[in-house]
Short mmCIF file of C-alpha atoms and ligand atoms in Angstrom, two decimals:
data_model
loop_
_atom_site.label_atom_id
_atom_site.label_comp_id
_atom_site.label_asym_id
_atom_site.label_seq_id
_atom_site.Cartn_x
_atom_site.Cartn_y
_atom_site.Cartn_z
CA UNK A 1 -77.59 5.66 -129.88
CA UNK A 2 -74.37 6.44 -128.00
CA UNK A 3 -71.18 5.09 -129.47
CA UNK A 4 -68.56 6.67 -127.21
CA UNK A 5 -68.76 8.04 -123.72
CA UNK A 6 -67.94 11.61 -124.81
CA UNK A 7 -71.28 11.68 -126.65
CA UNK A 8 -73.14 11.35 -123.33
CA UNK A 9 -74.83 14.61 -122.35
CA UNK A 10 -73.25 14.50 -118.90
CA UNK A 11 -69.83 14.58 -120.57
CA UNK A 12 -70.72 17.37 -122.98
CA UNK A 13 -72.81 15.69 -125.70
CA UNK A 14 -76.33 16.59 -126.84
CA UNK A 15 -79.19 15.28 -124.64
CA UNK A 16 -80.97 12.23 -126.06
CA UNK A 17 -84.34 13.96 -125.56
CA UNK A 18 -85.08 17.52 -126.53
CA UNK A 19 -87.91 17.77 -124.02
CA UNK A 20 -87.80 16.59 -120.46
CA UNK A 21 -89.30 13.15 -119.92
CA UNK A 22 -90.98 13.04 -116.50
CA UNK A 23 -91.95 10.25 -114.18
CA UNK A 24 -95.57 10.87 -113.21
CA UNK A 25 -96.91 12.52 -116.36
CA UNK A 26 -100.69 12.26 -115.94
CA UNK A 27 -102.87 9.88 -117.92
CA UNK A 28 -105.62 11.80 -119.67
CA UNK A 29 -108.73 9.89 -120.68
CA UNK A 30 -111.41 10.98 -123.15
CA UNK A 31 -111.07 14.77 -123.30
CA UNK A 32 -114.51 15.30 -124.88
CA UNK A 33 -116.24 13.28 -122.16
CA UNK A 34 -114.43 15.28 -119.50
CA UNK A 35 -115.37 18.62 -121.05
CA UNK A 36 -119.00 17.48 -121.40
CA UNK A 37 -119.06 16.59 -117.73
CA UNK A 38 -117.50 19.90 -116.73
CA UNK A 39 -120.13 21.67 -118.79
CA UNK A 40 -122.85 19.75 -116.92
CA UNK A 41 -121.27 20.80 -113.63
CA UNK A 42 -121.50 24.43 -114.66
CA UNK A 43 -125.13 23.95 -115.76
CA UNK A 44 -125.94 22.23 -112.47
CA UNK A 45 -124.31 25.00 -110.47
CA UNK A 46 -123.33 22.27 -108.05
CA UNK A 47 -119.58 22.46 -107.68
CA UNK A 48 -118.75 20.54 -104.51
CA UNK A 49 -120.28 19.20 -101.22
CA UNK A 50 -121.37 15.69 -102.17
CA UNK A 51 -122.54 16.61 -105.67
CA UNK A 52 -123.95 14.17 -108.24
CA UNK A 53 -120.58 13.41 -109.89
CA UNK A 54 -118.93 12.65 -106.54
CA UNK A 55 -121.77 10.29 -105.71
CA UNK A 56 -121.52 8.64 -109.13
CA UNK A 57 -117.72 8.30 -108.72
CA UNK A 58 -118.13 6.69 -105.29
CA UNK A 59 -120.69 4.16 -106.59
CA UNK A 60 -118.47 3.39 -109.61
CA UNK A 61 -115.51 2.65 -107.33
CA UNK A 62 -117.57 0.47 -105.00
CA UNK A 63 -118.74 -1.51 -108.01
CA UNK A 64 -115.32 -1.75 -109.61
CA UNK A 65 -113.55 -2.85 -106.41
CA UNK A 66 -116.38 -4.93 -104.96
CA UNK A 67 -116.31 -3.00 -101.71
CA UNK A 68 -119.32 -1.83 -99.69
CA UNK A 69 -118.35 1.81 -99.06
CA UNK A 70 -116.25 4.40 -100.84
CA UNK A 71 -115.88 7.91 -99.45
CA UNK A 72 -114.26 10.28 -101.95
CA UNK A 73 -111.87 12.92 -100.60
CA UNK A 74 -109.81 15.90 -101.70
CA UNK A 75 -106.56 13.88 -101.58
CA UNK A 76 -105.09 10.74 -100.04
CA UNK A 77 -103.17 12.57 -97.31
CA UNK A 78 -106.37 13.98 -95.83
CA UNK A 79 -108.06 10.61 -96.40
CA UNK A 80 -105.27 8.96 -94.37
CA UNK A 81 -105.66 11.54 -91.61
CA UNK A 82 -109.41 11.09 -91.42
CA UNK A 83 -109.28 7.29 -91.61
CA UNK A 84 -106.61 7.21 -88.87
CA UNK A 85 -108.72 9.36 -86.61
CA UNK A 86 -111.92 7.45 -87.35
CA UNK A 87 -110.14 4.19 -86.52
CA UNK A 88 -109.10 5.61 -83.16
CA UNK A 89 -105.38 5.61 -83.89
CA UNK A 90 -103.57 7.19 -80.98
CA UNK A 91 -100.18 6.88 -79.23
CA UNK A 92 -98.02 4.92 -81.69
CA UNK A 93 -98.80 3.47 -85.09
CA UNK A 94 -96.40 1.19 -86.95
CA UNK A 95 -95.60 2.16 -90.54
CA UNK A 96 -92.84 1.51 -93.07
CA UNK A 97 -90.25 4.25 -93.47
CA UNK A 98 -89.88 3.27 -97.12
CA UNK A 99 -92.89 5.20 -98.42
CA UNK A 100 -93.89 8.68 -99.55
CA UNK A 101 -93.63 11.04 -96.59
CA UNK A 102 -97.42 11.65 -96.59
CA UNK A 103 -97.93 8.26 -94.91
CA UNK A 104 -95.93 9.43 -91.88
CA UNK A 105 -97.13 13.04 -91.93
CA UNK A 106 -100.79 11.99 -91.89
CA UNK A 107 -100.16 10.54 -88.43
CA UNK A 108 -97.71 13.08 -87.02
CA UNK A 109 -99.98 15.93 -88.13
CA UNK A 110 -102.49 14.69 -85.55
CA UNK A 111 -99.99 14.03 -82.79
CA UNK A 112 -99.85 10.27 -83.44
CA UNK A 113 -96.30 8.89 -83.42
CA UNK A 114 -95.29 6.95 -86.53
CA UNK A 115 -93.01 4.10 -85.49
CA UNK A 116 -90.85 3.20 -88.46
CA UNK A 117 -90.55 -0.44 -89.30
CA UNK A 118 -88.21 -2.12 -91.74
CA UNK A 119 -89.26 -3.73 -95.00
CA UNK A 120 -88.82 -7.11 -96.55
CA UNK A 121 -86.16 -6.54 -99.25
CA UNK A 122 -87.87 -9.03 -101.58
CA UNK A 123 -91.23 -7.25 -101.57
CA UNK A 124 -90.26 -3.68 -100.57
CA UNK A 125 -93.27 -3.70 -98.20
CA UNK A 126 -93.41 -3.73 -94.40
CA UNK A 127 -91.96 -6.89 -92.87
CA UNK A 128 -94.56 -8.52 -90.57
CA UNK A 129 -91.80 -10.08 -88.44
CA UNK A 130 -90.38 -6.64 -87.71
CA UNK A 131 -93.88 -5.28 -87.01
CA UNK A 132 -94.32 -7.75 -84.18
CA UNK A 133 -91.07 -6.52 -82.58
CA UNK A 134 -92.19 -2.89 -82.66
CA UNK A 135 -95.46 -3.34 -80.77
CA UNK A 136 -95.53 -1.62 -77.37
CA UNK A 137 -98.36 -0.92 -74.90
CA UNK A 138 -98.84 2.42 -76.72
CA UNK A 139 -99.35 0.86 -80.15
CA UNK A 140 -102.89 1.26 -81.48
CA UNK A 141 -102.52 0.30 -85.10
CA UNK A 142 -100.60 -0.63 -88.21
CA UNK A 143 -100.57 1.52 -91.33
CA UNK A 144 -99.05 -0.60 -94.10
CA UNK A 145 -98.41 0.50 -97.69
CA UNK A 146 -99.05 -1.49 -100.88
CA UNK A 147 -95.93 -0.01 -102.42
CA UNK A 148 -95.71 0.12 -106.22
CA UNK A 149 -99.21 -1.40 -106.20
CA UNK A 150 -97.80 -4.69 -104.95
CA UNK A 151 -99.92 -5.87 -102.02
CA UNK A 152 -98.12 -6.18 -98.70
CA UNK A 153 -98.22 -9.34 -96.61
CA UNK A 154 -101.92 -8.81 -95.97
CA UNK A 155 -102.66 -12.18 -94.33
CA UNK A 156 -99.78 -11.94 -91.85
CA UNK A 157 -100.64 -8.33 -90.97
CA UNK A 158 -104.32 -9.17 -90.47
CA UNK A 159 -103.31 -12.02 -88.20
CA UNK A 160 -101.04 -9.79 -86.08
CA UNK A 161 -103.70 -7.07 -85.88
CA UNK A 162 -106.32 -9.58 -84.73
CA UNK A 163 -104.07 -11.25 -82.16
CA UNK A 164 -102.66 -8.00 -80.74
CA UNK A 165 -105.95 -6.12 -80.92
CA UNK A 166 -104.72 -3.43 -83.32
CA UNK A 167 -106.55 -1.58 -86.06
CA UNK A 168 -105.19 -2.12 -89.56
CA UNK A 169 -105.22 0.56 -92.26
CA UNK A 170 -103.68 0.19 -95.71
CA UNK A 171 -102.21 3.07 -97.66
CA UNK A 172 -103.26 1.82 -101.09
CA UNK A 173 -102.30 5.04 -102.87
CA UNK A 174 -100.44 3.06 -105.54
CA UNK A 175 -102.76 0.10 -105.75
CA UNK A 176 -105.96 1.00 -107.57
CA UNK A 177 -106.88 -1.96 -109.77
CA UNK A 178 -104.35 -4.30 -108.15
CA UNK A 179 -105.33 -7.62 -106.64
CA UNK A 180 -104.24 -9.90 -103.82
CA UNK A 181 -105.04 -13.60 -104.25
CA UNK A 182 -107.54 -12.66 -106.94
CA UNK A 183 -109.39 -10.08 -104.81
CA UNK A 184 -109.01 -6.41 -105.64
CA UNK A 185 -107.33 -4.16 -103.07
CA UNK A 186 -109.95 -1.99 -101.36
CA UNK A 187 -111.66 -4.30 -98.88
CA UNK A 188 -108.70 -5.50 -96.79
CA UNK A 189 -107.95 -4.56 -93.17
CA UNK A 190 -110.29 -2.10 -91.46
CA UNK A 191 -110.02 0.34 -94.36
CA UNK A 192 -107.87 1.26 -97.34
CA UNK A 193 -106.91 4.64 -98.80
CA UNK A 194 -106.35 5.37 -102.49
CA UNK A 195 -104.76 8.42 -104.11
CA UNK A 196 -106.08 9.91 -107.34
CA UNK A 197 -103.33 12.50 -107.56
CA UNK A 198 -102.34 13.65 -111.06
CA UNK A 199 -99.27 11.40 -110.96
CA UNK A 200 -101.26 8.31 -110.11
CA UNK A 201 -102.38 5.71 -112.58
CA UNK A 202 -106.00 6.84 -112.23
CA UNK A 203 -106.31 10.52 -111.48
CA UNK A 204 -108.87 13.13 -110.54
CA UNK A 205 -106.34 16.02 -110.70
CA UNK A 206 -106.13 15.87 -106.90
CA UNK A 207 -108.17 13.32 -105.01
CA UNK A 208 -108.36 10.22 -102.93
CA UNK A 209 -110.82 7.99 -101.16
CA UNK A 210 -111.30 5.63 -98.26
CA UNK A 211 -112.86 2.24 -98.93
CA UNK A 212 -114.17 -0.13 -96.28
CA UNK A 213 -116.69 -2.87 -95.68
CA UNK A 214 -117.41 -1.49 -92.21
CA UNK A 215 -120.70 0.43 -92.31
CA UNK A 216 -120.21 2.28 -89.01
CA UNK A 217 -116.68 3.31 -89.87
CA UNK A 218 -117.86 4.57 -93.26
CA UNK A 219 -120.58 6.67 -91.63
CA UNK A 220 -118.05 8.17 -89.21
CA UNK A 221 -115.62 9.00 -92.02
CA UNK A 222 -118.43 10.66 -94.01
CA UNK A 223 -119.19 12.90 -91.05
CA UNK A 224 -115.53 13.70 -90.45
CA UNK A 225 -114.79 14.74 -94.01
CA UNK A 226 -117.67 17.28 -93.87
CA UNK A 227 -117.01 19.13 -90.58
CA UNK A 228 -119.12 16.59 -88.65
CA UNK A 229 -122.41 17.80 -90.16
CA UNK A 230 -125.24 15.27 -89.82
CA UNK A 231 -127.77 17.66 -91.41
CA UNK A 232 -128.38 21.38 -91.72
CA UNK A 233 -127.04 23.14 -88.62
CA UNK A 234 -126.43 19.86 -86.83
CA UNK A 235 -122.81 18.98 -86.02
CA UNK A 236 -122.41 15.72 -84.10
CA UNK A 237 -118.70 15.09 -84.48
CA UNK A 238 -115.37 16.82 -84.83
CA UNK A 239 -114.59 17.10 -88.52
CA UNK A 240 -112.52 18.77 -91.16
CA UNK A 241 -112.90 19.56 -94.84
CA UNK A 242 -111.90 16.49 -96.83
CA UNK A 243 -114.48 16.80 -99.61
CA UNK A 244 -113.83 16.03 -103.24
CA UNK A 245 -115.13 18.63 -105.69
CA UNK A 246 -117.23 17.94 -108.77
CA UNK A 247 -114.52 18.65 -111.37
CA UNK A 248 -112.25 16.12 -109.68
CA UNK A 249 -115.04 13.55 -109.65
CA UNK A 250 -115.69 14.24 -113.36
CA UNK A 251 -112.01 13.60 -114.09
CA UNK A 252 -112.09 10.50 -111.88
CA UNK A 253 -115.10 9.09 -113.73
CA UNK A 254 -113.53 9.87 -117.09
CA UNK A 255 -110.28 8.22 -116.02
CA UNK A 256 -112.17 5.15 -114.82
CA UNK A 257 -113.66 4.75 -118.30
CA UNK A 258 -110.14 4.57 -119.77
CA UNK A 259 -108.67 2.48 -116.99
CA UNK A 260 -108.28 -0.68 -119.05
CA UNK A 261 -106.38 1.25 -121.74
CA UNK A 262 -104.09 2.76 -119.10
CA UNK A 263 -103.35 -0.71 -117.73
CA UNK A 264 -102.54 -2.16 -121.12
CA UNK A 265 -100.22 0.75 -121.99
CA UNK A 266 -98.46 0.46 -118.63
CA UNK A 267 -98.21 -3.30 -118.94
CA UNK A 268 -96.68 -3.06 -122.39
CA UNK A 269 -94.17 -0.48 -121.08
CA UNK A 270 -93.27 -2.69 -118.14
CA UNK A 271 -92.73 -5.69 -120.41
CA UNK A 272 -90.62 -3.61 -122.78
CA UNK A 273 -88.44 -2.33 -119.93
CA UNK A 274 -88.07 -5.89 -118.62
CA UNK A 275 -87.11 -7.18 -122.07
CA UNK A 276 -84.67 -4.41 -122.91
CA UNK A 277 -82.95 -4.29 -119.53
CA UNK A 278 -82.62 -8.06 -119.27
CA UNK A 279 -79.02 -9.08 -118.67
CA UNK A 280 -77.74 -5.58 -117.86
CA UNK A 281 -75.35 -6.30 -114.97
CA UNK A 282 -76.41 -4.84 -111.64
CA UNK A 283 -79.78 -3.64 -112.94
CA UNK A 284 -82.96 -5.36 -111.86
CA UNK A 285 -86.54 -4.41 -112.48
CA UNK A 286 -89.07 -4.88 -109.69
CA UNK A 287 -91.39 -7.57 -111.03
CA UNK A 288 -95.17 -7.79 -110.83
CA UNK A 289 -96.93 -11.07 -110.18
CA UNK A 290 -98.50 -12.02 -113.51
CA UNK A 291 -101.09 -14.15 -111.65
CA UNK A 292 -102.52 -10.99 -110.10
CA UNK A 293 -104.05 -7.82 -111.52
CA UNK A 294 -101.68 -4.85 -111.45
CA UNK A 295 -101.73 -1.30 -112.76
CA UNK A 296 -97.96 -1.34 -113.54
CA UNK A 297 -97.78 2.37 -112.76
CA UNK A 298 -94.43 2.27 -110.98
CA UNK A 299 -91.52 0.91 -112.97
CA UNK A 300 -88.79 0.53 -110.39
CA UNK A 301 -85.20 -0.35 -111.14
CA UNK A 302 -82.81 -1.60 -108.45
CA UNK A 303 -79.12 -0.89 -109.02
CA UNK A 304 -76.28 -2.85 -107.53
CA UNK A 305 -73.35 -0.48 -107.82
CA UNK A 306 -70.74 -3.21 -107.50
CA UNK A 307 -72.03 -4.96 -110.61
CA UNK A 308 -73.16 -1.90 -112.57
CA UNK A 309 -69.88 -0.02 -112.08
CA UNK A 310 -71.88 3.16 -111.46
CA UNK A 311 -73.80 4.22 -108.40
CA UNK A 312 -77.54 4.82 -108.46
CA UNK A 313 -76.90 8.57 -108.19
CA UNK A 314 -74.39 8.50 -111.04
CA UNK A 315 -76.94 6.77 -113.25
CA UNK A 316 -79.55 9.30 -112.16
CA UNK A 317 -77.29 12.23 -112.99
CA UNK A 318 -76.40 10.68 -116.33
CA UNK A 319 -80.07 10.18 -117.24
CA UNK A 320 -81.08 13.64 -116.04
CA UNK A 321 -78.46 15.14 -118.32
CA UNK A 322 -80.20 13.28 -121.16
CA UNK A 323 -83.52 14.85 -120.03
CA UNK A 324 -84.82 11.58 -118.58
CA UNK A 325 -86.00 12.75 -115.17
CA UNK A 326 -85.97 9.46 -113.29
CA UNK A 327 -86.89 9.77 -109.60
CA UNK A 328 -85.45 8.31 -106.42
CA UNK A 329 -88.79 7.16 -104.97
CA UNK A 330 -88.55 6.81 -101.95
CA UNK A 331 -85.16 8.11 -100.94
CA UNK A 332 -83.95 8.63 -98.24
CA UNK A 333 -86.80 7.05 -96.26
CA UNK A 334 -89.14 9.02 -93.98
CA UNK A 335 -86.88 8.44 -90.96
CA UNK A 336 -84.27 10.67 -92.60
CA UNK A 337 -86.73 13.50 -93.22
CA UNK A 338 -87.87 16.15 -90.78
CA UNK A 339 -89.22 16.13 -88.18
CA UNK A 340 -88.50 12.43 -87.82
CA UNK A 341 -84.71 12.59 -88.24
CA UNK A 342 -84.48 15.06 -85.36
CA UNK A 343 -86.81 13.01 -83.17
CA UNK A 344 -84.99 9.72 -83.81
CA UNK A 345 -81.47 10.41 -85.09
CA UNK A 346 -80.51 6.74 -84.72
CA UNK A 347 -83.57 5.23 -86.41
CA UNK A 348 -81.47 3.97 -89.30
CA UNK A 349 -79.92 1.33 -87.02
CA UNK A 350 -83.27 -0.44 -86.93
CA UNK A 351 -83.93 -0.01 -90.63
CA UNK A 352 -81.07 -1.72 -92.48
CA UNK A 353 -83.19 -2.89 -95.42
CA UNK A 354 -84.79 0.53 -95.88
CA UNK A 355 -81.36 2.14 -95.77
CA UNK A 356 -79.97 -0.27 -98.34
CA UNK A 357 -82.90 -0.25 -100.73
CA UNK A 358 -83.51 3.49 -100.72
CA UNK A 359 -79.97 3.93 -102.04
CA UNK A 360 -80.51 1.49 -104.90
CA UNK A 361 -83.83 2.41 -106.48
CA UNK A 362 -84.86 4.55 -109.42
CA UNK A 363 -88.33 5.12 -110.75
CA UNK A 364 -88.60 5.18 -114.57
CA UNK A 365 -90.96 7.14 -116.85
CA UNK A 366 -94.09 5.32 -117.96
CA UNK A 367 -97.78 5.99 -118.61
CA UNK A 368 -99.59 7.19 -121.69
CA UNK A 369 -97.26 10.16 -122.20
CA UNK A 370 -94.33 7.83 -122.87
CA UNK A 371 -93.84 5.97 -126.16
CA UNK A 372 -92.18 2.72 -127.18
CA UNK A 373 -89.35 4.63 -128.86
CA UNK A 374 -88.70 6.64 -125.67
CA UNK A 375 -88.32 3.46 -123.65
CA UNK A 376 -86.02 1.99 -126.28
CA UNK A 377 -83.74 5.04 -125.97
CA UNK A 378 -83.85 5.06 -122.14
CA UNK A 379 -82.95 1.37 -121.96
CA UNK A 380 -80.16 1.79 -124.53
CA UNK A 381 -78.74 4.63 -122.42
CA UNK A 382 -78.82 2.52 -119.27
CA UNK A 383 -77.25 -0.45 -121.04
CA UNK A 384 -74.54 1.74 -122.56
CA UNK A 385 -73.86 3.41 -119.20
CA UNK A 386 -73.41 0.08 -117.44
CA UNK A 387 -71.33 -1.44 -120.24
CA UNK A 388 -68.97 1.53 -119.89
CA UNK A 389 -69.53 1.97 -116.16
CA UNK A 390 -65.98 2.17 -114.89
CA UNK A 391 -64.84 4.30 -117.81
CA UNK A 392 -67.70 6.75 -117.27
CA UNK A 393 -67.12 6.85 -113.51
CA UNK A 394 -63.48 7.72 -114.18
CA UNK A 395 -64.37 10.37 -116.74
CA UNK A 396 -66.91 11.91 -114.39
CA UNK A 397 -64.34 12.18 -111.68
CA UNK A 398 -61.77 13.91 -113.84
CA UNK A 399 -64.39 15.99 -115.69
CA UNK A 400 -65.03 18.29 -112.68
CA UNK A 401 -67.52 17.33 -110.04
CA UNK A 402 -70.59 17.02 -112.16
CA UNK A 403 -72.58 14.74 -109.89
CA UNK A 404 -74.83 17.00 -107.86
CA UNK A 405 -75.11 16.21 -104.18
CA UNK A 406 -78.83 16.88 -104.22
CA UNK A 407 -80.74 16.59 -107.43
CA UNK A 408 -83.25 19.22 -108.41
CA UNK A 409 -85.55 17.85 -111.04
CA UNK A 410 -87.85 20.67 -112.01
N1 LIG B 1 -99.11 7.58 -99.79
C1 LIG B 1 -98.28 7.24 -100.79
C2 LIG B 1 -97.61 5.91 -100.75
C3 LIG B 1 -98.07 8.11 -101.87
O1 LIG B 1 -97.22 7.77 -102.87
C4 LIG B 1 -98.73 9.35 -101.88
C5 LIG B 1 -98.51 10.30 -102.96
C6 LIG B 1 -99.60 9.66 -100.81
C7 LIG B 1 -99.76 8.75 -99.78
C8 LIG B 1 -100.35 10.95 -100.77
O2 LIG B 1 -101.26 11.08 -101.84
P1 LIG B 1 -101.91 12.52 -102.21
O3 LIG B 1 -102.23 13.24 -100.94
O4 LIG B 1 -100.90 13.25 -103.06
O5 LIG B 1 -103.16 12.16 -102.97
C9 LIG B 1 -95.74 13.06 -106.13
C10 LIG B 1 -97.21 13.26 -105.86
O6 LIG B 1 -97.52 14.62 -105.58
C11 LIG B 1 -97.73 12.40 -104.76
O7 LIG B 1 -99.14 12.37 -104.86
C12 LIG B 1 -97.20 10.97 -104.88
N2 LIG B 1 -97.57 10.14 -103.78
C13 LIG B 1 -95.70 10.99 -105.00
C14 LIG B 1 -95.15 9.60 -105.17
O8 LIG B 1 -95.33 11.74 -106.14
P2 LIG B 1 -93.68 14.63 -105.74
O9 LIG B 1 -93.32 15.55 -104.64
O10 LIG B 1 -92.70 13.66 -106.21
O11 LIG B 1 -94.36 15.45 -106.94
P3 LIG B 1 -93.70 16.30 -108.13
O12 LIG B 1 -94.35 17.64 -108.11
O13 LIG B 1 -92.24 16.23 -108.07
O14 LIG B 1 -94.27 15.56 -109.41
C15 LIG B 1 -93.79 14.28 -109.78
C16 LIG B 1 -93.55 14.25 -111.26
O15 LIG B 1 -94.76 14.25 -111.96
C17 LIG B 1 -92.73 15.41 -111.78
O16 LIG B 1 -91.57 14.88 -112.36
C18 LIG B 1 -93.58 16.09 -112.83
C19 LIG B 1 -94.74 15.17 -113.07
N3 LIG B 1 -96.04 15.86 -113.10
C20 LIG B 1 -96.62 16.21 -111.94
C21 LIG B 1 -97.84 16.84 -111.94
C22 LIG B 1 -98.51 17.23 -110.64
C23 LIG B 1 -96.62 16.15 -114.31
O17 LIG B 1 -96.05 15.85 -115.37
N4 LIG B 1 -97.84 16.76 -114.33
C24 LIG B 1 -98.50 17.12 -113.19
O18 LIG B 1 -99.62 17.64 -113.24
O19 LIG B 1 -94.98 13.82 -105.23
#
């Protein structure tokens, strides 16, 4: 526990944690089960190309999410690219700027223009009213993101897509195991894409999938992720290599078996953060709807500098010095990253909520690698920092320029 500001690591004290505490430390399920499966893979001598574990993983996801088709892929970025192409996205597609850059890149990579749309500050997801304003004769679709696993305004987006004859794809990278009005994410819009990256709640080392209830679309996506092969020597479509390998599927299946444990750990962490940060001026935790199912994988804190006495980046620098490697997901917004910032240097004028929010958020460590005691210490540090905000800000200013302009976290 800190008692005076000089004991803070950023002002010369010892870091609160000896080892770095990361956001995005992977959840590891039953190690023995995983190793058994890997051993079977080696015995099978079937390492990739629609092997038995990939097929089992796909069926397990379909069952778990109650969706007709799951097509496993090597990662969510490629899954987004393939789903976009299979849906016939072309010209312009409307997306939020407040997302991981892969959402935008998946379109731009194929010559489709991402049109950045502002978010609703209450939900952090794309604002359907702003979507409507961005539609032009060149618009072919909407790619919305269930950010932090919180479903976007699905009903309103489906209504717009229907009325304006647009295809609707959801980037559900964060939303495995999350529900909307009691129904699990996976079967909304034309298709949804999940990520099983190591940092995700449910991981397959690297991996992703597309889920859909549309049989024809599923068949097309299956072809596309395997070079367009419809059988030996028979290519009937343009395709790429989006296949998931067997070791990833083995990890995915093993993770699925521990999914309920991951959720309860994450939920307990989220509740602890909420409890221990309650009443800290200028600090607000993004809340999950307790009526819905959530995976609680992203613990997001919003900081109001005027009330906290410290800026988001000052709090980040202070925590990094203590070896708490909080992240600024998703700063500064895709529109401020290349190539988009060069294409549309004035995009920020249309994105006031994205601009504002991306300067206020911090993502906190959670998952099975983080313990109750760790969270207690992190919250005590945040509380102490805010209680002594102005004093610390003053000390930082006079203590040489310790706040880095860009923050390197590795
Ligand atoms: N759409 C959305 C909305 C997404 O958030 C993402 C991915 C995608 C699409 C694309 O999905 P994939 O194509 O990746 O399946 C990380 C992840 O690489 C990325 O998957 C994720 N979103 C994003 C939010 O986070 P970085 O650039 O922040 O990764 P990095 O290397 O800084 O790692 C994050 C933290 O995790 C580090 O502090 C260390 C820790 N870590 C990471 C790995 C890989 C570990 O402790 N162990 C590990 O094995 O993007």
